[in-house]
PDB file of C-alpha atoms in Angstrom:
ATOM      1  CA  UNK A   1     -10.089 -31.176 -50.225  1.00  0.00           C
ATOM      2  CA  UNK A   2     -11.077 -35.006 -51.100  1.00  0.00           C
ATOM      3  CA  UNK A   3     -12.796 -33.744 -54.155  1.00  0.00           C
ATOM      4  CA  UNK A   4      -9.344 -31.569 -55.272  1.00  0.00           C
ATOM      5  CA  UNK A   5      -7.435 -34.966 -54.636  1.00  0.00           C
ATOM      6  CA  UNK A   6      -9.687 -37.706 -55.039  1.00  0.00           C
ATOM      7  CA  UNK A   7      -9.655 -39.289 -51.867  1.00  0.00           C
ATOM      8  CA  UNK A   8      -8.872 -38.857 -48.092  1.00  0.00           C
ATOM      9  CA  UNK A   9      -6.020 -40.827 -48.425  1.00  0.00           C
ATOM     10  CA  UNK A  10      -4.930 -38.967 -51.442  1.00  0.00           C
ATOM     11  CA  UNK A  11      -5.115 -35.745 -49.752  1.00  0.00           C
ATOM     12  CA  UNK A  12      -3.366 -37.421 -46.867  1.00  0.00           C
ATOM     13  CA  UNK A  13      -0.251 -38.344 -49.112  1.00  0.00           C
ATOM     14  CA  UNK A  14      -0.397 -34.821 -50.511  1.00  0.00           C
ATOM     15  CA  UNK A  15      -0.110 -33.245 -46.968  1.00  0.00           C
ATOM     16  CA  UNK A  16       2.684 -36.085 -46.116  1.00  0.00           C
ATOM     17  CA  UNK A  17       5.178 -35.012 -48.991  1.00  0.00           C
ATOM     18  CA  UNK A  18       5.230 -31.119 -47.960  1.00  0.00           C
ATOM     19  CA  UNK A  19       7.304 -31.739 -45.780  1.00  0.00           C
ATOM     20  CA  UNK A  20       5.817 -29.179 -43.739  1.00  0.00           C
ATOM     21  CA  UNK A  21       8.008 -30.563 -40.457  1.00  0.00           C
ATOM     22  CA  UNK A  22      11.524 -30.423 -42.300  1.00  0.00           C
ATOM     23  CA  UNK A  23       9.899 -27.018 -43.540  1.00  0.00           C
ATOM     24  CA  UNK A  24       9.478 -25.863 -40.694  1.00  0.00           C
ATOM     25  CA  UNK A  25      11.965 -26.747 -38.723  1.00  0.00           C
ATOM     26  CA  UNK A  26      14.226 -24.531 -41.153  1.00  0.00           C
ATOM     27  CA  UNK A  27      12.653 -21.580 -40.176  1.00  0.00           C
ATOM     28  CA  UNK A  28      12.596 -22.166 -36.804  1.00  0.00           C
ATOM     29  CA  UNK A  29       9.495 -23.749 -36.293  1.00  0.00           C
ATOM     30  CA  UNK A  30       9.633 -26.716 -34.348  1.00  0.00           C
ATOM     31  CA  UNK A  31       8.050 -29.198 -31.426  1.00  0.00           C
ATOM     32  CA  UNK A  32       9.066 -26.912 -28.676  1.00  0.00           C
ATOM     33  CA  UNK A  33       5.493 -24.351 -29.969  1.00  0.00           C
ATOM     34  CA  UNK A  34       3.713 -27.527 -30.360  1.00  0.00           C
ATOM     35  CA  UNK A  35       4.579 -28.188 -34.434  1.00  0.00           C
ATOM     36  CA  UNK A  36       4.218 -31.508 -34.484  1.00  0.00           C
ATOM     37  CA  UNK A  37       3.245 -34.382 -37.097  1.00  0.00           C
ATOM     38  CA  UNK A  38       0.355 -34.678 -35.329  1.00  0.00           C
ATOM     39  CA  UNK A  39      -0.711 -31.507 -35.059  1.00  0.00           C
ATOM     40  CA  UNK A  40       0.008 -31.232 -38.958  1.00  0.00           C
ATOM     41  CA  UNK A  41      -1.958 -34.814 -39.853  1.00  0.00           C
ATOM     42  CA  UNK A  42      -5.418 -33.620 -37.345  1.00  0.00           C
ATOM     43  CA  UNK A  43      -5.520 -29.999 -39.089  1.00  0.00           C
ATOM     44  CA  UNK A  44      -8.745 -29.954 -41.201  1.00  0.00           C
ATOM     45  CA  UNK A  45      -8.353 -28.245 -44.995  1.00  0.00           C
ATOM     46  CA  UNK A  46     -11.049 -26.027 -45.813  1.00  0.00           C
ATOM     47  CA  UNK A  47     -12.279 -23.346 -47.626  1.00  0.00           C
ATOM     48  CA  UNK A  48     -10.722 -20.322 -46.351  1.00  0.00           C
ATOM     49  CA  UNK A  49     -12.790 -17.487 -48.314  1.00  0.00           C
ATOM     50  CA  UNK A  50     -14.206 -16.695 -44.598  1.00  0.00           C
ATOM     51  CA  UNK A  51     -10.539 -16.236 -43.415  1.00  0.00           C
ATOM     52  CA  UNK A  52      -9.740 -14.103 -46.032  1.00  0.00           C
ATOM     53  CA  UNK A  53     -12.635 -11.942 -46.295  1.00  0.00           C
ATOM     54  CA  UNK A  54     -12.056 -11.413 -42.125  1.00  0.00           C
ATOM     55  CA  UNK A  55      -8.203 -10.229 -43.135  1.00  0.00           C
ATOM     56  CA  UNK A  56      -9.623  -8.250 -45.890  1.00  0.00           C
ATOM     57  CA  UNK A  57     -11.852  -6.117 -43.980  1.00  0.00           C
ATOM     58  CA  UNK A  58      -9.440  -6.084 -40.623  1.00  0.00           C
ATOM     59  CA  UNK A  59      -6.543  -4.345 -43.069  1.00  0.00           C
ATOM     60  CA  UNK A  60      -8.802  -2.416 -44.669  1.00  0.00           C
ATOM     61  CA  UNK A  61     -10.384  -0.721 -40.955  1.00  0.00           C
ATOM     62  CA  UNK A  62      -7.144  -1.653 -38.754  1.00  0.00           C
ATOM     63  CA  UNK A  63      -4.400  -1.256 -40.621  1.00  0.00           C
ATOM     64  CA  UNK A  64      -1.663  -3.801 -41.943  1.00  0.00           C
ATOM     65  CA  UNK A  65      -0.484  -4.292 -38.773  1.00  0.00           C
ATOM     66  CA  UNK A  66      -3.475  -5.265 -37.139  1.00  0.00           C
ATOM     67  CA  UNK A  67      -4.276  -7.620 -39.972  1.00  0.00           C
ATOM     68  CA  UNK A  68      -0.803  -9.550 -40.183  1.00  0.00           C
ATOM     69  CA  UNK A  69      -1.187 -10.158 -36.098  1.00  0.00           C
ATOM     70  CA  UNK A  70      -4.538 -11.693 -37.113  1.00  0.00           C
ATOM     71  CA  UNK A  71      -3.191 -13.547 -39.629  1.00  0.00           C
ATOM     72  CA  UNK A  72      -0.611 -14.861 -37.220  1.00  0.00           C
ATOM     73  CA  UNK A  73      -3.176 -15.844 -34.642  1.00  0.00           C
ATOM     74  CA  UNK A  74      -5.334 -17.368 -37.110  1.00  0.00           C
ATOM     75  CA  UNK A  75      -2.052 -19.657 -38.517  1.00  0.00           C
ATOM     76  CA  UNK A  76      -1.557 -20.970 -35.187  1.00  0.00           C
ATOM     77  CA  UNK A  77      -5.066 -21.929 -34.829  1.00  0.00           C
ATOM     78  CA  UNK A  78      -4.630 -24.037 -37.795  1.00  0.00           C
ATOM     79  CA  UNK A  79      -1.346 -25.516 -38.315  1.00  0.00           C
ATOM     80  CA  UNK A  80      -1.022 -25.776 -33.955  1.00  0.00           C
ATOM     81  CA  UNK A  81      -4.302 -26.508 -32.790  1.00  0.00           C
ATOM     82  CA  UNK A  82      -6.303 -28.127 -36.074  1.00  0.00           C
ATOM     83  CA  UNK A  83      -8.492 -25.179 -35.881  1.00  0.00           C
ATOM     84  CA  UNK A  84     -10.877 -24.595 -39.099  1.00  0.00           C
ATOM     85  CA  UNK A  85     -10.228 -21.664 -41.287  1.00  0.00           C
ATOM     86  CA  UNK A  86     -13.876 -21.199 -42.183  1.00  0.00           C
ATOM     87  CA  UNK A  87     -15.060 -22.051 -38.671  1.00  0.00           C
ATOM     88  CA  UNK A  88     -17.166 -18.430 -37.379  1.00  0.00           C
ATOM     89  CA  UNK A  89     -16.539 -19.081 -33.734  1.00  0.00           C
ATOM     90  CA  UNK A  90     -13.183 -19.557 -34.573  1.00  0.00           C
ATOM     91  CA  UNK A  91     -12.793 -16.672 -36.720  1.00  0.00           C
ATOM     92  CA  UNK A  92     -15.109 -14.234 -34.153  1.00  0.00           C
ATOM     93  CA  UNK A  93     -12.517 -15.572 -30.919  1.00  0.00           C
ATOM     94  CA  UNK A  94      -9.519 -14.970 -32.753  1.00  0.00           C
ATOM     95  CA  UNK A  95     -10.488 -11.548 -33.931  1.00  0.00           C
ATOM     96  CA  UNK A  96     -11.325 -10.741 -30.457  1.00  0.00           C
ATOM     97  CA  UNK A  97      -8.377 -11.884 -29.023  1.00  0.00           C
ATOM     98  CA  UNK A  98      -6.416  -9.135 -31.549  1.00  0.00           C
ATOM     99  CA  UNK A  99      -9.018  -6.438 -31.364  1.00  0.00           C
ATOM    100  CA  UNK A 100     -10.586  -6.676 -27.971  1.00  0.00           C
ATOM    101  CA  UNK A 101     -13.875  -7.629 -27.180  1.00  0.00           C
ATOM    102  CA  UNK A 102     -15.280  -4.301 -27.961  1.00  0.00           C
ATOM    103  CA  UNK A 103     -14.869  -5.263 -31.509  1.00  0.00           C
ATOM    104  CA  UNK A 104     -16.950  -8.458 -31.040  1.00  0.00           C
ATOM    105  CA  UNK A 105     -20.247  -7.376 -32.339  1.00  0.00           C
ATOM    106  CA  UNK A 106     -18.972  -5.286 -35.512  1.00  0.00           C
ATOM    107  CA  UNK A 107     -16.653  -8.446 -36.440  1.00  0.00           C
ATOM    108  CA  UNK A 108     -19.718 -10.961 -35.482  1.00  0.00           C
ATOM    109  CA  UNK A 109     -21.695  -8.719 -37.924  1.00  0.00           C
ATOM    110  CA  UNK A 110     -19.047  -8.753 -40.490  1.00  0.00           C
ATOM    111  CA  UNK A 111     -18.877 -12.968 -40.385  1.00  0.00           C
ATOM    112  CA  UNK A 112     -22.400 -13.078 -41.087  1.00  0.00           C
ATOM    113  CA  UNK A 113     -22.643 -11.095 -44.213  1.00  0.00           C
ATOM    114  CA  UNK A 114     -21.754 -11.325 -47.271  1.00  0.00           C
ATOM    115  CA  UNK A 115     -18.895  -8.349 -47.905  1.00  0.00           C
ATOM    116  CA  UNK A 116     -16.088  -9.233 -49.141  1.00  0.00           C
ATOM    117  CA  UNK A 117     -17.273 -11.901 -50.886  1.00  0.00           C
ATOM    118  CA  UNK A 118     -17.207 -11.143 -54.888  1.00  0.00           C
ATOM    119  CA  UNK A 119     -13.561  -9.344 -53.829  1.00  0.00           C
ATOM    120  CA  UNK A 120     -12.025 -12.534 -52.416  1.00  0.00           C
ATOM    121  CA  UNK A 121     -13.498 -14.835 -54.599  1.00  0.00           C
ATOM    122  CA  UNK A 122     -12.221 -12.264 -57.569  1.00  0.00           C
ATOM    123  CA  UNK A 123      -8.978 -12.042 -56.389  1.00  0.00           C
ATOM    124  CA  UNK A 124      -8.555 -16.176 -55.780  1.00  0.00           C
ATOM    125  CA  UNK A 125      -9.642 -16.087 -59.488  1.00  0.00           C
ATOM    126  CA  UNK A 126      -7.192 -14.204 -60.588  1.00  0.00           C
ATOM    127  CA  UNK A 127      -4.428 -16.026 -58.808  1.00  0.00           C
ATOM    128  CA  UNK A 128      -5.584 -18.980 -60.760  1.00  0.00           C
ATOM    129  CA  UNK A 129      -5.487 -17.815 -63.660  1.00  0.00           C
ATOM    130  CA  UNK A 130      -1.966 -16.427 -63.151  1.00  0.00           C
ATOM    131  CA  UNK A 131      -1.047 -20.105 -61.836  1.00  0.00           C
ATOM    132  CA  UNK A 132       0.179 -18.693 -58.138  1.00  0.00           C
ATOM    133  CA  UNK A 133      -1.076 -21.476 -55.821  1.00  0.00           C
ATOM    134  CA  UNK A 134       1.153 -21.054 -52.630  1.00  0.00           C
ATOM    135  CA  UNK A 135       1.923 -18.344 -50.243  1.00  0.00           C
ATOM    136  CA  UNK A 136       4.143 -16.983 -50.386  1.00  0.00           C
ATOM    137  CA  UNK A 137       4.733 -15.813 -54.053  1.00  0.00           C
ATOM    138  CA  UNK A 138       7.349 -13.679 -55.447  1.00  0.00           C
ATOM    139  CA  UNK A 139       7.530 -12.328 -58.478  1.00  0.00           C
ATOM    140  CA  UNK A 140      10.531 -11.505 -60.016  1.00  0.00           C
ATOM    141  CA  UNK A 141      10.642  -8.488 -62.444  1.00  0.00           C
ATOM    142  CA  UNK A 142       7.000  -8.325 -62.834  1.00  0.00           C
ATOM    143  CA  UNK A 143       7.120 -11.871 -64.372  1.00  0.00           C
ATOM    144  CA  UNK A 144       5.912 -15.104 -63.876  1.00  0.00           C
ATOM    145  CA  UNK A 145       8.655 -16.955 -65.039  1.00  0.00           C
ATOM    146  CA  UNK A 146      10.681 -15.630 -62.772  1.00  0.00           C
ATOM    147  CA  UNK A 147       8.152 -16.641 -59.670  1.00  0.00           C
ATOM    148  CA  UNK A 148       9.600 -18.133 -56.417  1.00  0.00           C
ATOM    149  CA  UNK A 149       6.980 -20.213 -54.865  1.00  0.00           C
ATOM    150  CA  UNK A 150       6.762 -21.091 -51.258  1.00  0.00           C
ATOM    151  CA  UNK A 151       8.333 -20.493 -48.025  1.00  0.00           C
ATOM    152  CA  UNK A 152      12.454 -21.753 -48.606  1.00  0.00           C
ATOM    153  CA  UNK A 153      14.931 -21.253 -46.465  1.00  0.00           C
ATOM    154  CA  UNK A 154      17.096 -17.998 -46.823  1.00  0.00           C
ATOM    155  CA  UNK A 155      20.167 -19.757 -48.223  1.00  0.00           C
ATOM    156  CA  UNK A 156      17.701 -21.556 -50.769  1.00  0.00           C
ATOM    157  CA  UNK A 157      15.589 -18.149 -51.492  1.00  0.00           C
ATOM    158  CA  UNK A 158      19.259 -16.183 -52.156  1.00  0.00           C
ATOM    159  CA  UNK A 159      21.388 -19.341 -54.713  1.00  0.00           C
ATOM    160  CA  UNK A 160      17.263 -18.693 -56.524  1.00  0.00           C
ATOM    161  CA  UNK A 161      17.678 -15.257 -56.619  1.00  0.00           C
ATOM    162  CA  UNK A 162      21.025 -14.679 -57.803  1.00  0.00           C
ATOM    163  CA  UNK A 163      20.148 -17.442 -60.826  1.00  0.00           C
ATOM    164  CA  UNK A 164      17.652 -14.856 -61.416  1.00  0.00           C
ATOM    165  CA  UNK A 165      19.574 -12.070 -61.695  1.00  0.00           C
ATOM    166  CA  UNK A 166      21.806 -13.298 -63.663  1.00  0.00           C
ATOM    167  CA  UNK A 167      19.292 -14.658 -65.915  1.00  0.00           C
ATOM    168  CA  UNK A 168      17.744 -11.085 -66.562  1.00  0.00           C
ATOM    169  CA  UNK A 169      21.245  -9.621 -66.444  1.00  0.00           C
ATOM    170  CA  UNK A 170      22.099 -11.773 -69.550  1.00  0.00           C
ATOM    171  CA  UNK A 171      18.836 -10.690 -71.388  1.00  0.00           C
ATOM    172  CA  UNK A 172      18.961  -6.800 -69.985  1.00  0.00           C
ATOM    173  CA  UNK A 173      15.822  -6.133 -72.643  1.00  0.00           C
ATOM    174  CA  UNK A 174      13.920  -7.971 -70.236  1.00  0.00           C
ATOM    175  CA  UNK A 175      14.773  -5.801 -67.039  1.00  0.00           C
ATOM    176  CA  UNK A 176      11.660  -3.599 -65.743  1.00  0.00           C
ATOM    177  CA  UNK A 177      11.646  -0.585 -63.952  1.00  0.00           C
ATOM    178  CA  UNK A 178      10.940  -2.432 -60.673  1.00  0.00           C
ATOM    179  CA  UNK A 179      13.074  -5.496 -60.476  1.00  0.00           C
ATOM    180  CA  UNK A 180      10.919  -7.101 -57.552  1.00  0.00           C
ATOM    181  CA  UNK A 181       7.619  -6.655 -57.106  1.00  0.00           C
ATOM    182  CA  UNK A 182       5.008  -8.436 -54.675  1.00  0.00           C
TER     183      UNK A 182
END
């Protein structure tokens, strides 16, 4: 991440101005799990291709359900407990913890190699390209102009929405078949 911002304390401003507390704290998030400054400023940013490839392949053999509890699991590790997001032992404990230990070699085998790889890194490509940096993204009538970016509070995501509605209302050549898409 110092070579995206230039500097440690660069990065460290960056992660300041989120807001990630007063963020939080709208959704419900707050001290009382453990989401805490501090816990926010020790996290370590990494690469998180591992992560991903490790949801990839749990959706893909477990199902979505599976996959968003490991996803869940693996968000606490990082934003509660400064756990890394490319860290195998991490990634191998976590996955047990979801699947059960009798999952522990297949998953260990998984971490090691290389599938998944070219998909992830494809997909992250794309996303680029399409200038979506932030989870979540929605996409508004199959447009990017009409993106919402981020987590917002619902009373935020809904006075967004309705501008957007009436936006495409008041150009109706521009409405799709499929007003929302994700």
């Amino acid at each position: 991440m110092i070579r995206r911002f230039g500097s440690a304390s660069a990065f460290d401003r960056v992660k300041k101005s989120q807001n990630l507390i007063g963020r939080g704290a709208e959704v419900g998030l707050d001290v009382s799990i453990g989401y805490t400054q501090e816990a926010l400023t020790n996290r370590k940013q990494s690469c998180t291709i591992k992560s991903h490839r490790l949801i990839l392949h749990v959706t893909e053999k477990y199902g979505t359900k599976i996959s968003e509890d490991l996803y869940e699991a693996l968000n606490v590790e990082h934003f509660l407990h400064s756990g890394v997001l490319n860290d195998p032992e991490l990634l191998l404990s976590t996955a047990i913890e979801i699947l059960g230990a009798s999952h522990g070699d297949e998953i260990d085998a998984f971490l090691k190699s290389n599938e998944k790889y070219e998909e992830v890194k494809m997909t992250l490509r794309s996303l680029e390209q399409l200038g979506i940096e932030s989870i979540p993204t929605l996409v508004i009538n199959g447009d990017l102009q009409y993106a919402v970016n981020g987590a917002m509070p619902s009373e935020k995501l809904t006075e967004v929405l309705l501008e957007v509605i009436t936006s495409i209302k008041n150009n109706s050549s521009q409405v799709n078949d499929r007003l929302f898409s994700f």
